[in-house]
Amino acid sequence: YGTVLGTEAFQKVHIRSTPSFKLGVSIESGILDLELLSKDVSPEELLAILASYRKKKRYHVLKNGDYVTLSDSDSLDALVELSEGMDLDLQKLANGKLQMPAYRALYLDKLLEEHDALTSSRDKTYRSLIKNFQTIRDADYEVPESMTDTLRSYQAYGYKWLRTLQEAGFGGILADEMGLGKTVQTIALFQAWHEEGLKAPVLVVCPASLVYNWQEEIGHFAPELTVSVLAGSMGERKKLISKLASSKVGDFPEINIISYDLLRRDIALLEKVSFHAAVIDEAQYIKNSKAAMTKAVKVVKARYRYALTGTPIENRLAELWSIFDFLMPGFLYEYSAFSGRFETPIAKGKDKAVSEKLKAMVRPFILRRLKKDVLKDLPEKLEEVR
């Protein structure tokens, strides 16, 4: 049909495929490190390519004049979706390591599973953490020998789940339906710590009506544990708490139980104590993040934090935010950000995509079983008249 003539500059133009890159993932000292690695282009050009891709351009022109095709790039699509899902600053990610709290690791793994096109290199610590959460039933954590005949199979799983959270340094909500034994699963955790030589006291916060029930249950299932009920007059409580604050290893009641109301009154004393763990029972008591009682609970110093409740959400998503603000502050962002990103779109807009994102984020940190799920493990109905 004819001859096409091109200038020398035109002949030098090349169309290249999308540069290859991978996401480097590692964990060190409770920090998740993310790094975007590419052998083909510099960080600056990679950012420019991403900017063109987000503008839905078909090509991006590199500094050397080459064209990069963008019309069919699964890897770029995966990276953009990942950055939006994780709220990543791509500029920081491309220019060096981006650091995040380790509790984002489980959600990151789920997103990476959904985006096979985004290759990644994962260090041993990260892989081990993910594996631990995927194989909880086969975890090496042995149920304390004195309680092996006490725990039903689903309760033993709950105990291992709590230990897995502890090993990773995370907090979590044991949200089993009422009557499935949240208390006894937690006592098994206490007993394990006792056998390992507990180095600091544990605090249990619960409604006043359950304080002595906790004491009775611990005495029944784990009689070796030393228990103190932080109750009585102001003078008596001050004496008990002051002893906790000044105690040395082994010279303290292992489990210390206090009601929400008394904790609110005594928080000035209790915040001087460094607890091994803080467990809040009926955690919906802290659903109002602005209440003085909620603020007092969040002041408690504890290495590990757990919440027990059969109703993590009673009326509003803000209640779930408040509990996680106790367990892992920042995990669900500041409340204003949480409200804008999740609560309003879900409650008012019925946004299913946002709802699924929130579920994916919190799912690893909430264990909930219903009676119908564990019927085969439950005994015949027991009736006791007192």
mmCIF file of C-alpha atoms in Angstrom:
data_model
loop_
_atom_site.group_PDB
_atom_site.id
_atom_site.type_symbol
_atom_site.label_atom_id
_atom_site.label_comp_id
_atom_site.label_asym_id
_atom_site.label_seq_id
_atom_site.Cartn_x
_atom_site.Cartn_y
_atom_site.Cartn_z
ATOM 1 C CA TYR A 1 0.000 0.000 0.000
ATOM 2 C CA GLY A 2 2.925 2.323 0.485
ATOM 3 C CA THR A 3 6.035 3.088 2.492
ATOM 4 C CA VAL A 4 6.141 4.576 5.999
ATOM 5 C CA LEU A 5 9.108 6.820 6.627
ATOM 6 C CA GLY A 6 10.152 7.770 10.175
ATOM 7 C CA THR A 7 12.686 10.172 11.581
ATOM 8 C CA GLU A 8 15.639 8.877 13.547
ATOM 9 C CA ALA A 9 14.036 10.162 16.796
ATOM 10 C CA PHE A 10 10.836 8.293 15.969
ATOM 11 C CA GLN A 11 12.717 5.085 15.250
ATOM 12 C CA LYS A 12 14.302 5.256 18.694
ATOM 13 C CA VAL A 13 10.945 5.225 20.476
ATOM 14 C CA HIS A 14 10.294 1.949 22.283
ATOM 15 C CA ILE A 15 7.150 0.644 23.950
ATOM 16 C CA ARG A 16 7.969 -1.224 27.127
ATOM 17 C CA SER A 17 5.833 -3.433 29.290
ATOM 18 C CA THR A 18 5.009 -2.344 32.832
ATOM 19 C CA PRO A 19 8.156 -2.424 35.008
ATOM 20 C CA SER A 20 8.318 -5.363 37.375
ATOM 21 C CA PHE A 21 8.412 -4.709 41.094
ATOM 22 C CA LYS A 22 7.776 -6.539 44.319
ATOM 23 C CA LEU A 23 6.693 -5.661 47.820
ATOM 24 C CA GLY A 24 9.188 -6.486 50.548
ATOM 25 C CA VAL A 25 7.536 -7.342 53.874
ATOM 26 C CA SER A 26 9.300 -7.865 57.197
ATOM 27 C CA ILE A 27 8.636 -7.555 60.931
ATOM 28 C CA GLU A 28 11.082 -6.427 63.573
ATOM 29 C CA SER A 29 10.413 -5.370 67.170
ATOM 30 C CA GLY A 30 6.668 -5.193 66.645
ATOM 31 C CA ILE A 31 7.008 -2.993 63.540
ATOM 32 C CA LEU A 32 5.853 -4.008 60.053
ATOM 33 C CA ASP A 33 8.283 -2.807 57.370
ATOM 34 C CA LEU A 34 7.077 -2.439 53.769
ATOM 35 C CA GLU A 35 9.425 -1.685 50.879
ATOM 36 C CA LEU A 36 8.640 -1.354 47.161
ATOM 37 C CA LEU A 37 11.471 -2.830 45.116
ATOM 38 C CA SER A 38 12.048 -2.456 41.373
ATOM 39 C CA LYS A 39 15.112 -3.202 39.227
ATOM 40 C CA ASP A 40 13.662 -1.538 36.138
ATOM 41 C CA VAL A 41 12.917 2.050 37.178
ATOM 42 C CA SER A 42 13.843 4.545 39.887
ATOM 43 C CA PRO A 43 11.436 5.304 42.781
ATOM 44 C CA GLU A 44 10.620 8.687 41.192
ATOM 45 C CA GLU A 45 9.678 7.137 37.855
ATOM 46 C CA LEU A 46 7.684 4.394 39.554
ATOM 47 C CA LEU A 47 5.620 7.077 41.331
ATOM 48 C CA ALA A 48 5.130 8.911 38.039
ATOM 49 C CA ILE A 49 3.949 5.676 36.392
ATOM 50 C CA LEU A 50 1.468 5.138 39.227
ATOM 51 C CA ALA A 51 0.197 8.715 38.846
ATOM 52 C CA SER A 52 -0.408 8.152 35.119
ATOM 53 C CA TYR A 53 -2.103 4.840 35.820
ATOM 54 C CA ARG A 54 -4.471 6.445 38.319
ATOM 55 C CA LYS A 55 -5.401 9.000 35.661
ATOM 56 C CA LYS A 56 -6.344 6.030 33.433
ATOM 57 C CA LYS A 57 -3.738 6.895 30.787
ATOM 58 C CA ARG A 58 -2.880 4.196 28.249
ATOM 59 C CA TYR A 59 0.842 5.024 28.242
ATOM 60 C CA HIS A 60 3.407 6.771 30.392
ATOM 61 C CA VAL A 61 6.460 8.454 28.882
ATOM 62 C CA LEU A 62 9.717 7.793 30.711
ATOM 63 C CA LYS A 63 12.517 10.349 30.943
ATOM 64 C CA ASN A 64 14.475 8.544 28.203
ATOM 65 C CA GLY A 65 11.503 8.843 25.836
ATOM 66 C CA ASP A 66 10.328 5.242 26.083
ATOM 67 C CA TYR A 67 6.635 4.537 26.458
ATOM 68 C CA VAL A 68 5.332 2.239 29.194
ATOM 69 C CA THR A 69 2.039 0.554 28.404
ATOM 70 C CA LEU A 70 -0.505 0.859 31.211
ATOM 71 C CA SER A 71 -3.668 -0.495 29.628
ATOM 72 C CA ASP A 72 -3.387 -3.997 31.057
ATOM 73 C CA SER A 73 -1.323 -4.091 34.242
ATOM 74 C CA ASP A 74 -2.553 -6.397 36.962
ATOM 75 C CA SER A 75 0.434 -5.563 39.183
ATOM 76 C CA LEU A 76 -0.247 -1.806 39.131
ATOM 77 C CA ASP A 77 -3.936 -2.424 39.734
ATOM 78 C CA ALA A 78 -3.070 -4.649 42.710
ATOM 79 C CA LEU A 79 -0.656 -2.068 44.130
ATOM 80 C CA VAL A 80 -3.228 0.738 43.913
ATOM 81 C CA GLU A 81 -5.911 -1.418 45.559
ATOM 82 C CA LEU A 82 -3.456 -2.462 48.263
ATOM 83 C CA SER A 83 -2.472 1.147 48.951
ATOM 84 C CA GLU A 84 -6.124 2.159 49.260
ATOM 85 C CA GLY A 85 -7.018 -0.836 51.407
ATOM 86 C CA MET A 86 -4.091 -0.279 53.767
ATOM 87 C CA ASP A 87 -4.100 3.538 53.568
ATOM 88 C CA LEU A 88 -0.493 3.475 52.378
ATOM 89 C CA ASP A 89 1.457 6.561 51.430
ATOM 90 C CA LEU A 90 2.852 5.386 48.085
ATOM 91 C CA GLN A 91 5.392 8.204 47.937
ATOM 92 C CA LYS A 92 6.953 7.108 51.228
ATOM 93 C CA LEU A 93 6.717 3.477 50.171
ATOM 94 C CA ALA A 94 8.539 4.081 46.879
ATOM 95 C CA ASN A 95 11.232 6.266 48.442
ATOM 96 C CA GLY A 96 12.141 3.868 51.223
ATOM 97 C CA LYS A 97 10.698 1.637 53.905
ATOM 98 C CA LEU A 98 7.225 2.416 55.181
ATOM 99 C CA GLN A 99 6.646 1.356 58.779
ATOM 100 C CA MET A 100 3.340 0.316 60.316
ATOM 101 C CA PRO A 101 2.244 -1.412 63.550
ATOM 102 C CA ALA A 102 2.567 -5.211 63.337
ATOM 103 C CA TYR A 103 -1.183 -5.668 63.866
ATOM 104 C CA ARG A 104 -1.648 -4.663 60.198
ATOM 105 C CA ALA A 105 0.210 -7.832 59.112
ATOM 106 C CA LEU A 106 -2.833 -10.124 59.075
ATOM 107 C CA TYR A 107 -4.938 -7.761 56.974
ATOM 108 C CA LEU A 108 -1.986 -7.209 54.626
ATOM 109 C CA ASP A 109 -1.666 -10.964 54.134
ATOM 110 C CA LYS A 110 -5.352 -11.225 53.219
ATOM 111 C CA LEU A 111 -4.993 -8.440 50.644
ATOM 112 C CA LEU A 112 -1.868 -10.052 49.175
ATOM 113 C CA GLU A 113 -3.790 -13.323 48.817
ATOM 114 C CA GLU A 114 -6.459 -11.491 46.829
ATOM 115 C CA HIS A 115 -3.868 -9.887 44.515
ATOM 116 C CA ASP A 116 -1.643 -12.629 43.130
ATOM 117 C CA ALA A 117 -0.221 -10.249 40.544
ATOM 118 C CA LEU A 118 1.623 -8.345 43.260
ATOM 119 C CA THR A 119 4.660 -10.452 44.061
ATOM 120 C CA SER A 120 6.203 -10.062 47.481
ATOM 121 C CA SER A 121 9.168 -11.191 49.513
ATOM 122 C CA ARG A 122 8.297 -11.991 53.133
ATOM 123 C CA ASP A 123 10.817 -12.466 55.903
ATOM 124 C CA LYS A 124 10.823 -15.423 58.304
ATOM 125 C CA THR A 125 9.238 -13.503 61.199
ATOM 126 C CA TYR A 126 6.323 -12.338 59.060
ATOM 127 C CA ARG A 127 5.756 -15.816 57.598
ATOM 128 C CA SER A 128 5.870 -17.354 61.057
ATOM 129 C CA LEU A 129 3.297 -14.894 62.422
ATOM 130 C CA ILE A 130 0.889 -15.591 59.561
ATOM 131 C CA LYS A 131 1.366 -19.350 59.894
ATOM 132 C CA ASN A 132 0.628 -19.213 63.629
ATOM 133 C CA PHE A 133 -2.761 -17.612 62.992
ATOM 134 C CA GLN A 134 -3.579 -20.061 60.208
ATOM 135 C CA THR A 135 -2.799 -23.151 62.290
ATOM 136 C CA ILE A 136 -4.118 -22.280 65.742
ATOM 137 C CA ARG A 137 -5.718 -25.695 66.264
ATOM 138 C CA ASP A 138 -2.329 -27.361 65.787
ATOM 139 C CA ALA A 139 -0.396 -24.780 67.822
ATOM 140 C CA ASP A 140 2.233 -26.005 70.261
ATOM 141 C CA TYR A 141 0.577 -24.283 73.234
ATOM 142 C CA GLU A 142 -0.417 -27.063 75.596
ATOM 143 C CA VAL A 143 -3.494 -26.643 77.751
ATOM 144 C CA PRO A 144 -2.357 -26.576 81.415
ATOM 145 C CA GLU A 145 -2.290 -30.185 82.631
ATOM 146 C CA SER A 146 -4.612 -29.443 85.543
ATOM 147 C CA MET A 147 -7.277 -28.249 83.068
ATOM 148 C CA THR A 148 -6.963 -30.740 80.201
ATOM 149 C CA ASP A 149 -10.042 -32.643 81.382
ATOM 150 C CA THR A 150 -11.945 -29.411 82.035
ATOM 151 C CA LEU A 151 -11.822 -27.655 78.678
ATOM 152 C CA ARG A 152 -14.007 -28.806 75.825
ATOM 153 C CA SER A 153 -12.400 -28.892 72.375
ATOM 154 C CA TYR A 154 -13.690 -25.477 71.294
ATOM 155 C CA GLN A 155 -12.539 -24.015 74.640
ATOM 156 C CA ALA A 156 -9.068 -25.481 74.150
ATOM 157 C CA TYR A 157 -9.052 -23.774 70.741
ATOM 158 C CA GLY A 158 -10.049 -20.505 72.436
ATOM 159 C CA TYR A 159 -7.171 -20.872 74.888
ATOM 160 C CA LYS A 160 -4.707 -21.454 72.030
ATOM 161 C CA TRP A 161 -6.133 -18.435 70.207
ATOM 162 C CA LEU A 162 -5.497 -16.252 73.265
ATOM 163 C CA ARG A 163 -1.926 -17.590 73.490
ATOM 164 C CA THR A 164 -1.363 -16.908 69.788
ATOM 165 C CA LEU A 165 -2.471 -13.303 70.271
ATOM 166 C CA GLN A 166 -0.136 -12.999 73.253
ATOM 167 C CA GLU A 167 2.840 -14.409 71.337
ATOM 168 C CA ALA A 168 2.291 -11.834 68.574
ATOM 169 C CA GLY A 169 1.791 -8.999 71.065
ATOM 170 C CA PHE A 170 -1.786 -8.356 69.932
ATOM 171 C CA GLY A 171 -5.016 -7.829 71.857
ATOM 172 C CA GLY A 172 -8.318 -9.470 71.032
ATOM 173 C CA ILE A 173 -11.988 -9.971 71.841
ATOM 174 C CA LEU A 174 -13.203 -13.384 73.002
ATOM 175 C CA ALA A 175 -16.806 -12.928 71.908
ATOM 176 C CA ASP A 176 -18.340 -16.384 72.387
ATOM 177 C CA GLU A 177 -22.070 -16.473 72.956
ATOM 178 C CA MET A 178 -23.105 -16.360 76.606
ATOM 179 C CA GLY A 179 -22.769 -19.727 78.314
ATOM 180 C CA LEU A 180 -19.885 -21.097 76.249
ATOM 181 C CA GLY A 181 -17.217 -20.521 78.885
ATOM 182 C CA LYS A 182 -15.310 -17.326 78.167
ATOM 183 C CA THR A 183 -14.297 -17.221 81.850
ATOM 184 C CA VAL A 184 -12.841 -20.734 81.983
ATOM 185 C CA GLN A 185 -10.884 -20.195 78.731
ATOM 186 C CA THR A 186 -9.350 -17.086 80.267
ATOM 187 C CA ILE A 187 -8.580 -18.901 83.528
ATOM 188 C CA ALA A 188 -6.685 -21.508 81.498
ATOM 189 C CA LEU A 189 -4.536 -18.645 80.198
ATOM 190 C CA PHE A 190 -3.934 -17.459 83.776
ATOM 191 C CA GLN A 191 -2.966 -20.982 84.841
ATOM 192 C CA ALA A 192 -0.463 -21.259 81.976
ATOM 193 C CA TRP A 193 1.153 -17.982 83.038
ATOM 194 C CA HIS A 194 1.304 -19.267 86.628
ATOM 195 C CA GLU A 195 3.115 -22.429 85.523
ATOM 196 C CA GLU A 196 5.563 -20.334 83.501
ATOM 197 C CA GLY A 197 6.375 -18.168 86.524
ATOM 198 C CA LEU A 198 4.270 -15.016 86.239
ATOM 199 C CA LYS A 199 6.497 -11.923 86.587
ATOM 200 C CA ALA A 200 3.775 -9.313 87.150
ATOM 201 C CA PRO A 201 0.160 -9.276 88.379
ATOM 202 C CA VAL A 202 -2.905 -9.637 86.182
ATOM 203 C CA LEU A 203 -5.916 -7.312 86.432
ATOM 204 C CA VAL A 204 -9.487 -8.465 85.781
ATOM 205 C CA VAL A 205 -12.084 -5.694 85.446
ATOM 206 C CA CYS A 206 -15.739 -6.713 85.521
ATOM 207 C CA PRO A 207 -19.181 -5.550 86.659
ATOM 208 C CA ALA A 208 -19.604 -5.489 90.445
ATOM 209 C CA SER A 209 -22.074 -8.376 90.246
ATOM 210 C CA LEU A 210 -19.381 -10.655 88.775
ATOM 211 C CA VAL A 211 -16.415 -9.830 91.016
ATOM 212 C CA TYR A 212 -16.951 -12.695 93.457
ATOM 213 C CA ASN A 213 -18.057 -15.006 90.659
ATOM 214 C CA TRP A 214 -14.601 -14.560 89.110
ATOM 215 C CA GLN A 215 -12.998 -15.294 92.471
ATOM 216 C CA GLU A 216 -15.118 -18.434 92.868
ATOM 217 C CA GLU A 217 -14.460 -19.679 89.331
ATOM 218 C CA ILE A 218 -10.685 -19.217 89.675
ATOM 219 C CA GLY A 219 -10.765 -21.056 92.999
ATOM 220 C CA HIS A 220 -12.681 -23.908 91.360
ATOM 221 C CA PHE A 221 -10.716 -24.332 88.126
ATOM 222 C CA ALA A 222 -7.241 -23.096 89.143
ATOM 223 C CA PRO A 223 -6.898 -23.311 92.945
ATOM 224 C CA GLU A 224 -3.102 -22.798 92.708
ATOM 225 C CA LEU A 225 -3.581 -19.166 91.638
ATOM 226 C CA THR A 226 -3.420 -16.466 94.283
ATOM 227 C CA VAL A 227 -6.360 -14.067 94.009
ATOM 228 C CA SER A 228 -7.079 -10.647 95.478
ATOM 229 C CA VAL A 229 -10.391 -8.811 95.278
ATOM 230 C CA LEU A 230 -9.756 -5.064 95.227
ATOM 231 C CA ALA A 231 -12.823 -4.066 97.222
ATOM 232 C CA GLY A 232 -13.793 -2.734 100.630
ATOM 233 C CA SER A 233 -13.296 0.770 101.990
ATOM 234 C CA MET A 234 -11.099 3.360 100.299
ATOM 235 C CA GLY A 235 -8.398 2.740 102.902
ATOM 236 C CA GLU A 236 -8.478 -1.008 102.375
ATOM 237 C CA ARG A 237 -8.292 -0.689 98.601
ATOM 238 C CA LYS A 238 -5.447 1.817 98.823
ATOM 239 C CA LYS A 239 -3.479 -0.608 100.967
ATOM 240 C CA LEU A 240 -4.019 -3.484 98.518
ATOM 241 C CA ILE A 241 -3.142 -1.425 95.436
ATOM 242 C CA SER A 242 -0.093 0.192 97.073
ATOM 243 C CA LYS A 243 1.242 -3.287 97.826
ATOM 244 C CA LEU A 244 0.795 -4.213 94.164
ATOM 245 C CA ALA A 245 2.675 -1.104 93.030
ATOM 246 C CA SER A 246 5.661 -1.829 95.287
ATOM 247 C CA SER A 247 5.712 -5.639 95.036
ATOM 248 C CA LYS A 248 8.632 -7.612 93.680
ATOM 249 C CA VAL A 249 8.526 -10.668 91.414
ATOM 250 C CA GLY A 250 6.580 -13.423 93.143
ATOM 251 C CA ASP A 251 5.443 -11.137 95.975
ATOM 252 C CA PHE A 252 1.977 -10.245 94.681
ATOM 253 C CA PRO A 253 -1.469 -11.795 94.226
ATOM 254 C CA GLU A 254 -1.382 -13.159 90.695
ATOM 255 C CA ILE A 255 -4.970 -12.298 89.762
ATOM 256 C CA ASN A 256 -6.486 -9.044 90.985
ATOM 257 C CA ILE A 257 -10.195 -8.449 90.450
ATOM 258 C CA ILE A 258 -11.908 -5.074 90.552
ATOM 259 C CA SER A 259 -15.264 -3.680 89.437
ATOM 260 C CA TYR A 260 -15.536 -1.025 86.752
ATOM 261 C CA ASP A 261 -16.894 1.494 89.231
ATOM 262 C CA LEU A 262 -14.078 1.021 91.758
ATOM 263 C CA LEU A 263 -11.460 1.103 89.003
ATOM 264 C CA ARG A 264 -12.814 4.501 87.965
ATOM 265 C CA ARG A 265 -12.459 5.741 91.547
ATOM 266 C CA ASP A 266 -8.998 4.208 92.111
ATOM 267 C CA ILE A 267 -7.368 4.805 88.734
ATOM 268 C CA ALA A 268 -4.908 7.334 90.199
ATOM 269 C CA LEU A 269 -3.495 4.482 92.300
ATOM 270 C CA LEU A 270 -3.875 1.702 89.719
ATOM 271 C CA GLU A 271 -2.052 3.567 86.965
ATOM 272 C CA LYS A 272 1.109 3.258 89.074
ATOM 273 C CA VAL A 273 0.986 -0.542 88.701
ATOM 274 C CA SER A 274 2.479 -2.306 85.661
ATOM 275 C CA PHE A 275 0.289 -5.337 84.986
ATOM 276 C CA HIS A 276 1.241 -8.379 82.969
ATOM 277 C CA ALA A 277 -2.236 -8.310 81.413
ATOM 278 C CA ALA A 278 -5.572 -6.555 81.737
ATOM 279 C CA VAL A 279 -8.764 -8.484 81.024
ATOM 280 C CA ILE A 280 -12.060 -6.626 80.805
ATOM 281 C CA ASP A 281 -15.165 -8.766 81.206
ATOM 282 C CA GLU A 282 -18.512 -7.649 79.757
ATOM 283 C CA ALA A 283 -16.444 -5.273 77.640
ATOM 284 C CA GLN A 284 -19.544 -3.484 76.380
ATOM 285 C CA TYR A 285 -19.234 -1.494 79.633
ATOM 286 C CA ILE A 286 -16.636 0.660 77.825
ATOM 287 C CA LYS A 287 -18.752 1.175 74.701
ATOM 288 C CA ASN A 288 -19.049 4.925 75.372
ATOM 289 C CA SER A 289 -15.570 6.244 74.602
ATOM 290 C CA LYS A 290 -16.324 9.579 76.299
ATOM 291 C CA ALA A 291 -17.413 8.115 79.650
ATOM 292 C CA ALA A 292 -15.087 8.566 82.646
ATOM 293 C CA MET A 293 -15.150 4.812 83.298
ATOM 294 C CA THR A 294 -13.991 4.060 79.753
ATOM 295 C CA LYS A 295 -11.188 6.591 79.987
ATOM 296 C CA ALA A 296 -10.062 5.092 83.308
ATOM 297 C CA VAL A 297 -9.910 1.563 81.862
ATOM 298 C CA LYS A 298 -7.729 2.781 78.993
ATOM 299 C CA VAL A 299 -5.234 4.356 81.396
ATOM 300 C CA VAL A 300 -4.329 0.974 82.950
ATOM 301 C CA LYS A 301 -0.766 -0.089 82.090
ATOM 302 C CA ALA A 302 -0.689 -3.676 80.825
ATOM 303 C CA ARG A 303 1.594 -5.589 78.487
ATOM 304 C CA TYR A 304 -1.296 -7.668 77.103
ATOM 305 C CA ARG A 305 -4.964 -6.731 76.794
ATOM 306 C CA TYR A 306 -8.042 -8.865 76.255
ATOM 307 C CA ALA A 307 -11.778 -8.192 76.154
ATOM 308 C CA LEU A 308 -14.575 -10.666 76.909
ATOM 309 C CA THR A 309 -18.089 -9.956 75.693
ATOM 310 C CA GLY A 310 -20.937 -11.780 74.036
ATOM 311 C CA THR A 311 -22.092 -8.507 72.470
ATOM 312 C CA PRO A 312 -19.145 -6.534 71.018
ATOM 313 C CA ILE A 313 -21.676 -4.364 69.158
ATOM 314 C CA GLU A 314 -25.002 -3.602 70.837
ATOM 315 C CA ASN A 315 -26.196 -0.540 68.920
ATOM 316 C CA ARG A 316 -23.434 1.319 67.072
ATOM 317 C CA LEU A 317 -20.098 0.545 65.405
ATOM 318 C CA ALA A 318 -18.547 3.185 67.677
ATOM 319 C CA GLU A 319 -18.804 0.597 70.476
ATOM 320 C CA LEU A 320 -16.479 -1.749 68.585
ATOM 321 C CA TRP A 321 -14.082 1.152 68.015
ATOM 322 C CA SER A 322 -13.991 1.909 71.755
ATOM 323 C CA ILE A 323 -13.128 -1.688 72.670
ATOM 324 C CA PHE A 324 -10.325 -1.817 70.095
ATOM 325 C CA ASP A 325 -9.090 1.564 71.314
ATOM 326 C CA PHE A 326 -8.479 -0.202 74.640
ATOM 327 C CA LEU A 327 -6.950 -3.325 73.080
ATOM 328 C CA MET A 328 -4.712 -1.783 70.403
ATOM 329 C CA PRO A 329 -4.929 2.030 70.251
ATOM 330 C CA GLY A 330 -4.748 3.231 66.662
ATOM 331 C CA PHE A 331 -5.780 -0.088 65.114
ATOM 332 C CA LEU A 332 -9.110 1.391 63.965
ATOM 333 C CA TYR A 333 -7.592 4.894 63.676
ATOM 334 C CA GLU A 334 -8.788 7.933 65.594
ATOM 335 C CA TYR A 335 -12.554 7.940 66.078
ATOM 336 C CA SER A 336 -13.160 10.808 63.649
ATOM 337 C CA ALA A 337 -11.327 8.869 60.912
ATOM 338 C CA PHE A 338 -13.106 5.612 61.821
ATOM 339 C CA SER A 339 -16.473 7.348 61.670
ATOM 340 C CA GLY A 340 -15.763 8.834 58.242
ATOM 341 C CA ARG A 341 -14.221 5.710 56.723
ATOM 342 C CA PHE A 342 -16.432 3.021 58.224
ATOM 343 C CA GLU A 343 -19.268 3.972 60.580
ATOM 344 C CA THR A 344 -21.076 6.477 58.360
ATOM 345 C CA PRO A 345 -20.748 4.553 55.051
ATOM 346 C CA ILE A 346 -21.891 1.315 56.726
ATOM 347 C CA ALA A 347 -24.655 2.655 58.995
ATOM 348 C CA LYS A 348 -26.100 5.266 56.647
ATOM 349 C CA GLY A 349 -24.937 4.210 53.198
ATOM 350 C CA LYS A 350 -25.229 0.422 53.679
ATOM 351 C CA ASP A 351 -21.910 0.165 51.844
ATOM 352 C CA LYS A 352 -21.152 -3.561 51.573
ATOM 353 C CA ALA A 353 -17.594 -3.073 50.305
ATOM 354 C CA VAL A 354 -16.669 -0.907 53.304
ATOM 355 C CA SER A 355 -18.400 -3.380 55.613
ATOM 356 C CA GLU A 356 -16.355 -6.258 54.176
ATOM 357 C CA LYS A 357 -13.160 -4.246 54.582
ATOM 358 C CA LEU A 358 -13.900 -3.648 58.268
ATOM 359 C CA LYS A 359 -14.742 -7.314 58.792
ATOM 360 C CA ALA A 360 -11.478 -8.345 57.157
ATOM 361 C CA MET A 361 -9.521 -5.981 59.406
ATOM 362 C CA VAL A 362 -11.038 -7.090 62.720
ATOM 363 C CA ARG A 363 -11.735 -10.780 61.989
ATOM 364 C CA PRO A 364 -8.335 -12.120 63.187
ATOM 365 C CA PHE A 365 -8.789 -10.331 66.515
ATOM 366 C CA ILE A 366 -12.325 -11.492 67.338
ATOM 367 C CA LEU A 367 -13.187 -15.098 68.198
ATOM 368 C CA ARG A 368 -16.913 -15.747 68.295
ATOM 369 C CA ARG A 369 -18.676 -19.104 68.490
ATOM 370 C CA LEU A 370 -22.426 -19.643 68.873
ATOM 371 C CA LYS A 371 -24.085 -22.495 70.754
ATOM 372 C CA LYS A 372 -25.338 -23.932 67.475
ATOM 373 C CA ASP A 373 -21.722 -24.076 66.218
ATOM 374 C CA VAL A 374 -20.477 -26.222 69.104
ATOM 375 C CA LEU A 375 -23.558 -28.297 69.990
ATOM 376 C CA LYS A 376 -21.653 -31.562 69.742
ATOM 377 C CA ASP A 377 -19.275 -30.368 72.474
ATOM 378 C CA LEU A 378 -21.969 -29.225 74.899
ATOM 379 C CA PRO A 379 -23.300 -31.445 77.718
ATOM 380 C CA GLU A 380 -26.939 -32.187 78.381
ATOM 381 C CA LYS A 381 -28.778 -29.276 79.992
ATOM 382 C CA LEU A 382 -27.875 -28.973 83.676
ATOM 383 C CA GLU A 383 -30.306 -27.491 86.167
ATOM 384 C CA GLU A 384 -29.097 -26.369 89.585
ATOM 385 C CA VAL A 385 -31.378 -25.012 92.315
ATOM 386 C CA ARG A 386 -29.802 -22.872 95.014
#
